[in-house]
Amino acid sequence: MSKPLKDHICEERLFSSIFRTHSKNLHDFLYYKFGSQLNPQDKMQEAFVKLWENCAKIPQNKAKSFLFTTANNLMLNEYAHQKVVLRHRMIQPKHATNINPEFILEEKEYKVKLERAIAGLTEAQRVAFLMNRVEGKRFKEIAQLLDISTKAVEKRIYGALKKLRQDIDEL
């Protein structure tokens, strides 16, 4: 059953009357409870917007309670949000670097030189070295895969490292 028009909050005159009656008290309540940091004026207005959006559902005698509850919840949500924002501001980035274009260019050049140096290894050294350093395989695993002894793997990897140091030191 619909409410009589005189009791309906959706009527503009009645809504304006509720606004004039409760807006200052609502603002003061929010200000005294939470302070000015969370902008009580905005939350008060948001509460009235929510009242307007739900005007057909809320009886006139519950309007004040709805406004204060809604505004309080809006402020609590804003407070919780500000705590999260503050916590994230306090976290320092783990990898703060000052990479400049010169560094990036040098890094690219070094990568090209490293790839050339790896390409300059013998096939046996290159395969053993890459399996160990790139794929993370242990000497024993490499030996089993290549069907050679562990000592042979060690010799190939150490030979590759020696050759790479010589080639890269020249760079």
mmCIF file with all atom_site columns, C-alpha atoms in Angstrom:
data_model
loop_
_atom_site.group_PDB
_atom_site.id
_atom_site.type_symbol
_atom_site.label_atom_id
_atom_site.label_alt_id
_atom_site.label_comp_id
_atom_site.label_asym_id
_atom_site.label_entity_id
_atom_site.label_seq_id
_atom_site.pdbx_PDB_ins_code
_atom_site.Cartn_x
_atom_site.Cartn_y
_atom_site.Cartn_z
_atom_site.occupancy
_atom_site.B_iso_or_equiv
_atom_site.pdbx_formal_charge
_atom_site.auth_seq_id
_atom_site.auth_comp_id
_atom_site.auth_asym_id
_atom_site.auth_atom_id
_atom_site.pdbx_PDB_model_num
ATOM 1   C CA . MET A 1 1   ? 0.000  0.000   0.000   1.00 0.00 ? 1   MET A CA 1
ATOM 2   C CA . SER A 1 2   ? 1.455  3.414   -0.892  1.00 0.00 ? 2   SER A CA 1
ATOM 3   C CA . LYS A 1 3   ? 1.919  6.120   1.705   1.00 0.00 ? 3   LYS A CA 1
ATOM 4   C CA . PRO A 1 4   ? -0.171 9.270   1.686   1.00 0.00 ? 4   PRO A CA 1
ATOM 5   C CA . LEU A 1 5   ? 1.562  12.031  -0.273  1.00 0.00 ? 5   LEU A CA 1
ATOM 6   C CA . LYS A 1 6   ? 1.922  14.306  2.776   1.00 0.00 ? 6   LYS A CA 1
ATOM 7   C CA . ASP A 1 7   ? 4.124  11.665  4.514   1.00 0.00 ? 7   ASP A CA 1
ATOM 8   C CA . HIS A 1 8   ? 6.200  10.794  1.453   1.00 0.00 ? 8   HIS A CA 1
ATOM 9   C CA . ILE A 1 9   ? 9.873  11.939  1.693   1.00 0.00 ? 9   ILE A CA 1
ATOM 10  C CA . CYS A 1 10  ? 10.109 12.041  -2.103  1.00 0.00 ? 10  CYS A CA 1
ATOM 11  C CA . GLU A 1 11  ? 7.967  15.173  -2.046  1.00 0.00 ? 11  GLU A CA 1
ATOM 12  C CA . GLU A 1 12  ? 10.400 18.035  -2.583  1.00 0.00 ? 12  GLU A CA 1
ATOM 13  C CA . ARG A 1 13  ? 8.958  20.304  0.119   1.00 0.00 ? 13  ARG A CA 1
ATOM 14  C CA . LEU A 1 14  ? 9.165  17.588  2.754   1.00 0.00 ? 14  LEU A CA 1
ATOM 15  C CA . PHE A 1 15  ? 12.694 16.604  1.712   1.00 0.00 ? 15  PHE A CA 1
ATOM 16  C CA . SER A 1 16  ? 13.793 20.259  1.865   1.00 0.00 ? 16  SER A CA 1
ATOM 17  C CA . SER A 1 17  ? 12.268 20.557  5.303   1.00 0.00 ? 17  SER A CA 1
ATOM 18  C CA . ILE A 1 18  ? 14.172 17.468  6.490   1.00 0.00 ? 18  ILE A CA 1
ATOM 19  C CA . PHE A 1 19  ? 17.368 18.916  5.005   1.00 0.00 ? 19  PHE A CA 1
ATOM 20  C CA . ARG A 1 20  ? 16.930 22.266  6.761   1.00 0.00 ? 20  ARG A CA 1
ATOM 21  C CA . THR A 1 21  ? 16.069 20.575  10.033  1.00 0.00 ? 21  THR A CA 1
ATOM 22  C CA . HIS A 1 22  ? 18.861 17.995  10.182  1.00 0.00 ? 22  HIS A CA 1
ATOM 23  C CA . SER A 1 23  ? 21.760 19.144  7.960   1.00 0.00 ? 23  SER A CA 1
ATOM 24  C CA . LYS A 1 24  ? 23.514 21.356  10.523  1.00 0.00 ? 24  LYS A CA 1
ATOM 25  C CA . ASN A 1 25  ? 23.085 18.827  13.338  1.00 0.00 ? 25  ASN A CA 1
ATOM 26  C CA . LEU A 1 26  ? 24.322 16.014  11.105  1.00 0.00 ? 26  LEU A CA 1
ATOM 27  C CA . HIS A 1 27  ? 27.346 18.027  10.007  1.00 0.00 ? 27  HIS A CA 1
ATOM 28  C CA . ASP A 1 28  ? 28.174 18.949  13.601  1.00 0.00 ? 28  ASP A CA 1
ATOM 29  C CA . PHE A 1 29  ? 27.777 15.341  14.741  1.00 0.00 ? 29  PHE A CA 1
ATOM 30  C CA . LEU A 1 30  ? 30.224 14.158  12.054  1.00 0.00 ? 30  LEU A CA 1
ATOM 31  C CA . TYR A 1 31  ? 32.643 17.007  12.719  1.00 0.00 ? 31  TYR A CA 1
ATOM 32  C CA . TYR A 1 32  ? 32.748 16.411  16.472  1.00 0.00 ? 32  TYR A CA 1
ATOM 33  C CA . LYS A 1 33  ? 33.044 12.659  16.114  1.00 0.00 ? 33  LYS A CA 1
ATOM 34  C CA . PHE A 1 34  ? 35.616 12.461  13.271  1.00 0.00 ? 34  PHE A CA 1
ATOM 35  C CA . GLY A 1 35  ? 37.122 15.929  12.847  1.00 0.00 ? 35  GLY A CA 1
ATOM 36  C CA . SER A 1 36  ? 37.543 17.896  9.648   1.00 0.00 ? 36  SER A CA 1
ATOM 37  C CA . GLN A 1 37  ? 40.122 15.621  7.962   1.00 0.00 ? 37  GLN A CA 1
ATOM 38  C CA . LEU A 1 38  ? 37.512 13.249  6.529   1.00 0.00 ? 38  LEU A CA 1
ATOM 39  C CA . ASN A 1 39  ? 35.396 16.115  5.165   1.00 0.00 ? 39  ASN A CA 1
ATOM 40  C CA . PRO A 1 40  ? 32.147 15.869  7.157   1.00 0.00 ? 40  PRO A CA 1
ATOM 41  C CA . GLN A 1 41  ? 30.372 18.306  4.807   1.00 0.00 ? 41  GLN A CA 1
ATOM 42  C CA . ASP A 1 42  ? 30.733 15.872  1.901   1.00 0.00 ? 42  ASP A CA 1
ATOM 43  C CA . LYS A 1 43  ? 29.604 12.886  3.954   1.00 0.00 ? 43  LYS A CA 1
ATOM 44  C CA . MET A 1 44  ? 26.576 14.832  5.202   1.00 0.00 ? 44  MET A CA 1
ATOM 45  C CA . GLN A 1 45  ? 25.606 15.628  1.621   1.00 0.00 ? 45  GLN A CA 1
ATOM 46  C CA . GLU A 1 46  ? 26.183 12.014  0.535   1.00 0.00 ? 46  GLU A CA 1
ATOM 47  C CA . ALA A 1 47  ? 23.859 10.875  3.309   1.00 0.00 ? 47  ALA A CA 1
ATOM 48  C CA . PHE A 1 48  ? 21.130 13.194  1.997   1.00 0.00 ? 48  PHE A CA 1
ATOM 49  C CA . VAL A 1 49  ? 21.710 11.904  -1.534  1.00 0.00 ? 49  VAL A CA 1
ATOM 50  C CA . LYS A 1 50  ? 21.236 8.348   -0.259  1.00 0.00 ? 50  LYS A CA 1
ATOM 51  C CA . LEU A 1 51  ? 18.086 9.447   1.545   1.00 0.00 ? 51  LEU A CA 1
ATOM 52  C CA . TRP A 1 52  ? 16.773 10.918  -1.711  1.00 0.00 ? 52  TRP A CA 1
ATOM 53  C CA . GLU A 1 53  ? 17.662 7.753   -3.639  1.00 0.00 ? 53  GLU A CA 1
ATOM 54  C CA . ASN A 1 54  ? 15.764 5.665   -1.080  1.00 0.00 ? 54  ASN A CA 1
ATOM 55  C CA . CYS A 1 55  ? 12.993 8.166   -0.325  1.00 0.00 ? 55  CYS A CA 1
ATOM 56  C CA . ALA A 1 56  ? 10.176 5.794   -1.307  1.00 0.00 ? 56  ALA A CA 1
ATOM 57  C CA . LYS A 1 57  ? 11.426 3.126   1.105   1.00 0.00 ? 57  LYS A CA 1
ATOM 58  C CA . ILE A 1 58  ? 12.019 5.267   4.209   1.00 0.00 ? 58  ILE A CA 1
ATOM 59  C CA . PRO A 1 59  ? 9.160  6.587   6.315   1.00 0.00 ? 59  PRO A CA 1
ATOM 60  C CA . GLN A 1 60  ? 9.359  10.184  7.474   1.00 0.00 ? 60  GLN A CA 1
ATOM 61  C CA . ASN A 1 61  ? 9.742  9.263   11.138  1.00 0.00 ? 61  ASN A CA 1
ATOM 62  C CA . LYS A 1 62  ? 12.871 7.157   10.277  1.00 0.00 ? 62  LYS A CA 1
ATOM 63  C CA . ALA A 1 63  ? 14.563 9.810   8.099   1.00 0.00 ? 63  ALA A CA 1
ATOM 64  C CA . LYS A 1 64  ? 16.727 11.263  10.899  1.00 0.00 ? 64  LYS A CA 1
ATOM 65  C CA . SER A 1 65  ? 17.901 7.831   12.015  1.00 0.00 ? 65  SER A CA 1
ATOM 66  C CA . PHE A 1 66  ? 18.656 6.856   8.408   1.00 0.00 ? 66  PHE A CA 1
ATOM 67  C CA . LEU A 1 67  ? 20.669 10.047  7.832   1.00 0.00 ? 67  LEU A CA 1
ATOM 68  C CA . PHE A 1 68  ? 22.794 9.728   10.962  1.00 0.00 ? 68  PHE A CA 1
ATOM 69  C CA . THR A 1 69  ? 23.429 6.000   10.474  1.00 0.00 ? 69  THR A CA 1
ATOM 70  C CA . THR A 1 70  ? 24.303 6.431   6.803   1.00 0.00 ? 70  THR A CA 1
ATOM 71  C CA . ALA A 1 71  ? 26.582 9.423   7.423   1.00 0.00 ? 71  ALA A CA 1
ATOM 72  C CA . ASN A 1 72  ? 28.321 7.634   10.292  1.00 0.00 ? 72  ASN A CA 1
ATOM 73  C CA . ASN A 1 73  ? 28.918 4.575   8.085   1.00 0.00 ? 73  ASN A CA 1
ATOM 74  C CA . LEU A 1 74  ? 30.238 6.768   5.264   1.00 0.00 ? 74  LEU A CA 1
ATOM 75  C CA . MET A 1 75  ? 32.711 8.360   7.666   1.00 0.00 ? 75  MET A CA 1
ATOM 76  C CA . LEU A 1 76  ? 33.787 4.977   9.039   1.00 0.00 ? 76  LEU A CA 1
ATOM 77  C CA . ASN A 1 77  ? 34.351 3.724   5.482   1.00 0.00 ? 77  ASN A CA 1
ATOM 78  C CA . GLU A 1 78  ? 36.378 6.831   4.662   1.00 0.00 ? 78  GLU A CA 1
ATOM 79  C CA . TYR A 1 79  ? 38.398 6.406   7.864   1.00 0.00 ? 79  TYR A CA 1
ATOM 80  C CA . ALA A 1 80  ? 39.176 2.777   6.973   1.00 0.00 ? 80  ALA A CA 1
ATOM 81  C CA . HIS A 1 81  ? 40.137 3.839   3.456   1.00 0.00 ? 81  HIS A CA 1
ATOM 82  C CA . GLN A 1 82  ? 42.481 6.538   4.775   1.00 0.00 ? 82  GLN A CA 1
ATOM 83  C CA . LYS A 1 83  ? 44.177 3.970   7.033   1.00 0.00 ? 83  LYS A CA 1
ATOM 84  C CA . VAL A 1 84  ? 44.861 1.773   4.006   1.00 0.00 ? 84  VAL A CA 1
ATOM 85  C CA . VAL A 1 85  ? 46.163 4.741   2.012   1.00 0.00 ? 85  VAL A CA 1
ATOM 86  C CA . LEU A 1 86  ? 48.457 5.746   4.886   1.00 0.00 ? 86  LEU A CA 1
ATOM 87  C CA . ARG A 1 87  ? 49.756 2.198   5.278   1.00 0.00 ? 87  ARG A CA 1
ATOM 88  C CA . HIS A 1 88  ? 50.629 2.026   1.591   1.00 0.00 ? 88  HIS A CA 1
ATOM 89  C CA . ARG A 1 89  ? 52.319 5.417   1.664   1.00 0.00 ? 89  ARG A CA 1
ATOM 90  C CA . MET A 1 90  ? 54.569 4.233   4.472   1.00 0.00 ? 90  MET A CA 1
ATOM 91  C CA . ILE A 1 91  ? 55.718 1.152   2.547   1.00 0.00 ? 91  ILE A CA 1
ATOM 92  C CA . GLN A 1 92  ? 58.945 1.892   0.748   1.00 0.00 ? 92  GLN A CA 1
ATOM 93  C CA . PRO A 1 93  ? 59.323 0.414   -2.718  1.00 0.00 ? 93  PRO A CA 1
ATOM 94  C CA . LYS A 1 94  ? 61.708 -2.518  -2.579  1.00 0.00 ? 94  LYS A CA 1
ATOM 95  C CA . HIS A 1 95  ? 63.399 -1.808  -5.858  1.00 0.00 ? 95  HIS A CA 1
ATOM 96  C CA . ALA A 1 96  ? 63.830 1.926   -5.993  1.00 0.00 ? 96  ALA A CA 1
ATOM 97  C CA . THR A 1 97  ? 66.354 2.591   -8.712  1.00 0.00 ? 97  THR A CA 1
ATOM 98  C CA . ASN A 1 98  ? 67.505 5.628   -10.568 1.00 0.00 ? 98  ASN A CA 1
ATOM 99  C CA . ILE A 1 99  ? 67.720 4.079   -13.992 1.00 0.00 ? 99  ILE A CA 1
ATOM 100 C CA . ASN A 1 100 ? 68.573 6.624   -16.613 1.00 0.00 ? 100 ASN A CA 1
ATOM 101 C CA . PRO A 1 101 ? 68.689 6.231   -20.403 1.00 0.00 ? 101 PRO A CA 1
ATOM 102 C CA . GLU A 1 102 ? 72.491 5.958   -20.368 1.00 0.00 ? 102 GLU A CA 1
ATOM 103 C CA . PHE A 1 103 ? 72.328 2.998   -17.989 1.00 0.00 ? 103 PHE A CA 1
ATOM 104 C CA . ILE A 1 104 ? 69.706 1.279   -20.144 1.00 0.00 ? 104 ILE A CA 1
ATOM 105 C CA . LEU A 1 105 ? 71.872 1.745   -23.243 1.00 0.00 ? 105 LEU A CA 1
ATOM 106 C CA . GLU A 1 106 ? 74.958 0.377   -21.471 1.00 0.00 ? 106 GLU A CA 1
ATOM 107 C CA . GLU A 1 107 ? 72.918 -2.579  -20.231 1.00 0.00 ? 107 GLU A CA 1
ATOM 108 C CA . LYS A 1 108 ? 71.765 -3.375  -23.775 1.00 0.00 ? 108 LYS A CA 1
ATOM 109 C CA . GLU A 1 109 ? 75.320 -3.125  -25.099 1.00 0.00 ? 109 GLU A CA 1
ATOM 110 C CA . TYR A 1 110 ? 76.595 -5.393  -22.324 1.00 0.00 ? 110 TYR A CA 1
ATOM 111 C CA . LYS A 1 111 ? 73.858 -7.924  -23.076 1.00 0.00 ? 111 LYS A CA 1
ATOM 112 C CA . VAL A 1 112 ? 74.885 -8.027  -26.744 1.00 0.00 ? 112 VAL A CA 1
ATOM 113 C CA . LYS A 1 113 ? 78.537 -8.479  -25.768 1.00 0.00 ? 113 LYS A CA 1
ATOM 114 C CA . LEU A 1 114 ? 77.646 -11.229 -23.297 1.00 0.00 ? 114 LEU A CA 1
ATOM 115 C CA . GLU A 1 115 ? 75.600 -13.059 -25.926 1.00 0.00 ? 115 GLU A CA 1
ATOM 116 C CA . ARG A 1 116 ? 78.563 -12.835 -28.328 1.00 0.00 ? 116 ARG A CA 1
ATOM 117 C CA . ALA A 1 117 ? 80.916 -14.142 -25.642 1.00 0.00 ? 117 ALA A CA 1
ATOM 118 C CA . ILE A 1 118 ? 78.568 -17.083 -24.918 1.00 0.00 ? 118 ILE A CA 1
ATOM 119 C CA . ALA A 1 119 ? 78.307 -17.773 -28.635 1.00 0.00 ? 119 ALA A CA 1
ATOM 120 C CA . GLY A 1 120 ? 82.137 -17.869 -28.728 1.00 0.00 ? 120 GLY A CA 1
ATOM 121 C CA . LEU A 1 121 ? 82.250 -20.839 -26.342 1.00 0.00 ? 121 LEU A CA 1
ATOM 122 C CA . THR A 1 122 ? 82.623 -24.350 -27.658 1.00 0.00 ? 122 THR A CA 1
ATOM 123 C CA . GLU A 1 123 ? 79.335 -26.172 -28.020 1.00 0.00 ? 123 GLU A CA 1
ATOM 124 C CA . ALA A 1 124 ? 80.143 -28.500 -25.121 1.00 0.00 ? 124 ALA A CA 1
ATOM 125 C CA . GLN A 1 125 ? 81.015 -25.567 -22.838 1.00 0.00 ? 125 GLN A CA 1
ATOM 126 C CA . ARG A 1 126 ? 77.987 -23.538 -23.937 1.00 0.00 ? 126 ARG A CA 1
ATOM 127 C CA . VAL A 1 127 ? 75.517 -26.403 -23.345 1.00 0.00 ? 127 VAL A CA 1
ATOM 128 C CA . ALA A 1 128 ? 76.909 -27.254 -19.902 1.00 0.00 ? 128 ALA A CA 1
ATOM 129 C CA . PHE A 1 129 ? 77.167 -23.581 -18.882 1.00 0.00 ? 129 PHE A CA 1
ATOM 130 C CA . LEU A 1 130 ? 73.623 -22.700 -19.951 1.00 0.00 ? 130 LEU A CA 1
ATOM 131 C CA . MET A 1 131 ? 72.134 -25.804 -18.358 1.00 0.00 ? 131 MET A CA 1
ATOM 132 C CA . ASN A 1 132 ? 73.824 -24.865 -15.090 1.00 0.00 ? 132 ASN A CA 1
ATOM 133 C CA . ARG A 1 133 ? 73.406 -21.073 -15.015 1.00 0.00 ? 133 ARG A CA 1
ATOM 134 C CA . VAL A 1 134 ? 70.154 -20.564 -16.932 1.00 0.00 ? 134 VAL A CA 1
ATOM 135 C CA . GLU A 1 135 ? 68.196 -23.728 -16.206 1.00 0.00 ? 135 GLU A CA 1
ATOM 136 C CA . GLY A 1 136 ? 69.662 -24.118 -12.707 1.00 0.00 ? 136 GLY A CA 1
ATOM 137 C CA . LYS A 1 137 ? 70.630 -27.774 -13.118 1.00 0.00 ? 137 LYS A CA 1
ATOM 138 C CA . ARG A 1 138 ? 73.263 -29.311 -10.863 1.00 0.00 ? 138 ARG A CA 1
ATOM 139 C CA . PHE A 1 139 ? 76.470 -30.843 -12.202 1.00 0.00 ? 139 PHE A CA 1
ATOM 140 C CA . LYS A 1 140 ? 75.196 -34.338 -11.512 1.00 0.00 ? 140 LYS A CA 1
ATOM 141 C CA . GLU A 1 141 ? 71.956 -33.735 -13.471 1.00 0.00 ? 141 GLU A CA 1
ATOM 142 C CA . ILE A 1 142 ? 73.873 -32.293 -16.411 1.00 0.00 ? 142 ILE A CA 1
ATOM 143 C CA . ALA A 1 143 ? 76.237 -35.266 -16.365 1.00 0.00 ? 143 ALA A CA 1
ATOM 144 C CA . GLN A 1 144 ? 73.305 -37.678 -16.543 1.00 0.00 ? 144 GLN A CA 1
ATOM 145 C CA . LEU A 1 145 ? 71.589 -35.728 -19.341 1.00 0.00 ? 145 LEU A CA 1
ATOM 146 C CA . LEU A 1 146 ? 74.764 -35.443 -21.431 1.00 0.00 ? 146 LEU A CA 1
ATOM 147 C CA . ASP A 1 147 ? 75.917 -38.946 -20.532 1.00 0.00 ? 147 ASP A CA 1
ATOM 148 C CA . ILE A 1 148 ? 79.309 -37.727 -19.291 1.00 0.00 ? 148 ILE A CA 1
ATOM 149 C CA . SER A 1 149 ? 81.070 -37.720 -15.919 1.00 0.00 ? 149 SER A CA 1
ATOM 150 C CA . THR A 1 150 ? 80.524 -35.039 -13.293 1.00 0.00 ? 150 THR A CA 1
ATOM 151 C CA . LYS A 1 151 ? 84.217 -34.090 -13.593 1.00 0.00 ? 151 LYS A CA 1
ATOM 152 C CA . ALA A 1 152 ? 83.723 -33.489 -17.334 1.00 0.00 ? 152 ALA A CA 1
ATOM 153 C CA . VAL A 1 153 ? 80.787 -31.189 -16.585 1.00 0.00 ? 153 VAL A CA 1
ATOM 154 C CA . GLU A 1 154 ? 82.873 -29.285 -14.029 1.00 0.00 ? 154 GLU A CA 1
ATOM 155 C CA . LYS A 1 155 ? 85.694 -28.911 -16.521 1.00 0.00 ? 155 LYS A CA 1
ATOM 156 C CA . ARG A 1 156 ? 83.337 -27.615 -19.237 1.00 0.00 ? 156 ARG A CA 1
ATOM 157 C CA . ILE A 1 157 ? 81.629 -25.090 -16.953 1.00 0.00 ? 157 ILE A CA 1
ATOM 158 C CA . TYR A 1 158 ? 84.871 -23.837 -15.406 1.00 0.00 ? 158 TYR A CA 1
ATOM 159 C CA . GLY A 1 159 ? 86.395 -23.564 -18.885 1.00 0.00 ? 159 GLY A CA 1
ATOM 160 C CA . ALA A 1 160 ? 83.351 -21.587 -20.021 1.00 0.00 ? 160 ALA A CA 1
ATOM 161 C CA . LEU A 1 161 ? 83.611 -19.258 -17.027 1.00 0.00 ? 161 LEU A CA 1
ATOM 162 C CA . LYS A 1 162 ? 87.321 -18.682 -17.660 1.00 0.00 ? 162 LYS A CA 1
ATOM 163 C CA . LYS A 1 163 ? 86.685 -17.889 -21.334 1.00 0.00 ? 163 LYS A CA 1
ATOM 164 C CA . LEU A 1 164 ? 83.760 -15.587 -20.504 1.00 0.00 ? 164 LEU A CA 1
ATOM 165 C CA . ARG A 1 165 ? 85.843 -13.677 -17.929 1.00 0.00 ? 165 ARG A CA 1
ATOM 166 C CA . GLN A 1 166 ? 88.561 -13.140 -20.511 1.00 0.00 ? 166 GLN A CA 1
ATOM 167 C CA . ASP A 1 167 ? 86.131 -12.035 -23.213 1.00 0.00 ? 167 ASP A CA 1
ATOM 168 C CA . ILE A 1 168 ? 84.117 -9.781  -20.896 1.00 0.00 ? 168 ILE A CA 1
ATOM 169 C CA . ASP A 1 169 ? 87.185 -8.233  -19.221 1.00 0.00 ? 169 ASP A CA 1
ATOM 170 C CA . GLU A 1 170 ? 88.232 -7.050  -22.678 1.00 0.00 ? 170 GLU A CA 1
ATOM 171 C CA . LEU A 1 171 ? 84.886 -5.290  -22.977 1.00 0.00 ? 171 LEU A CA 1
#
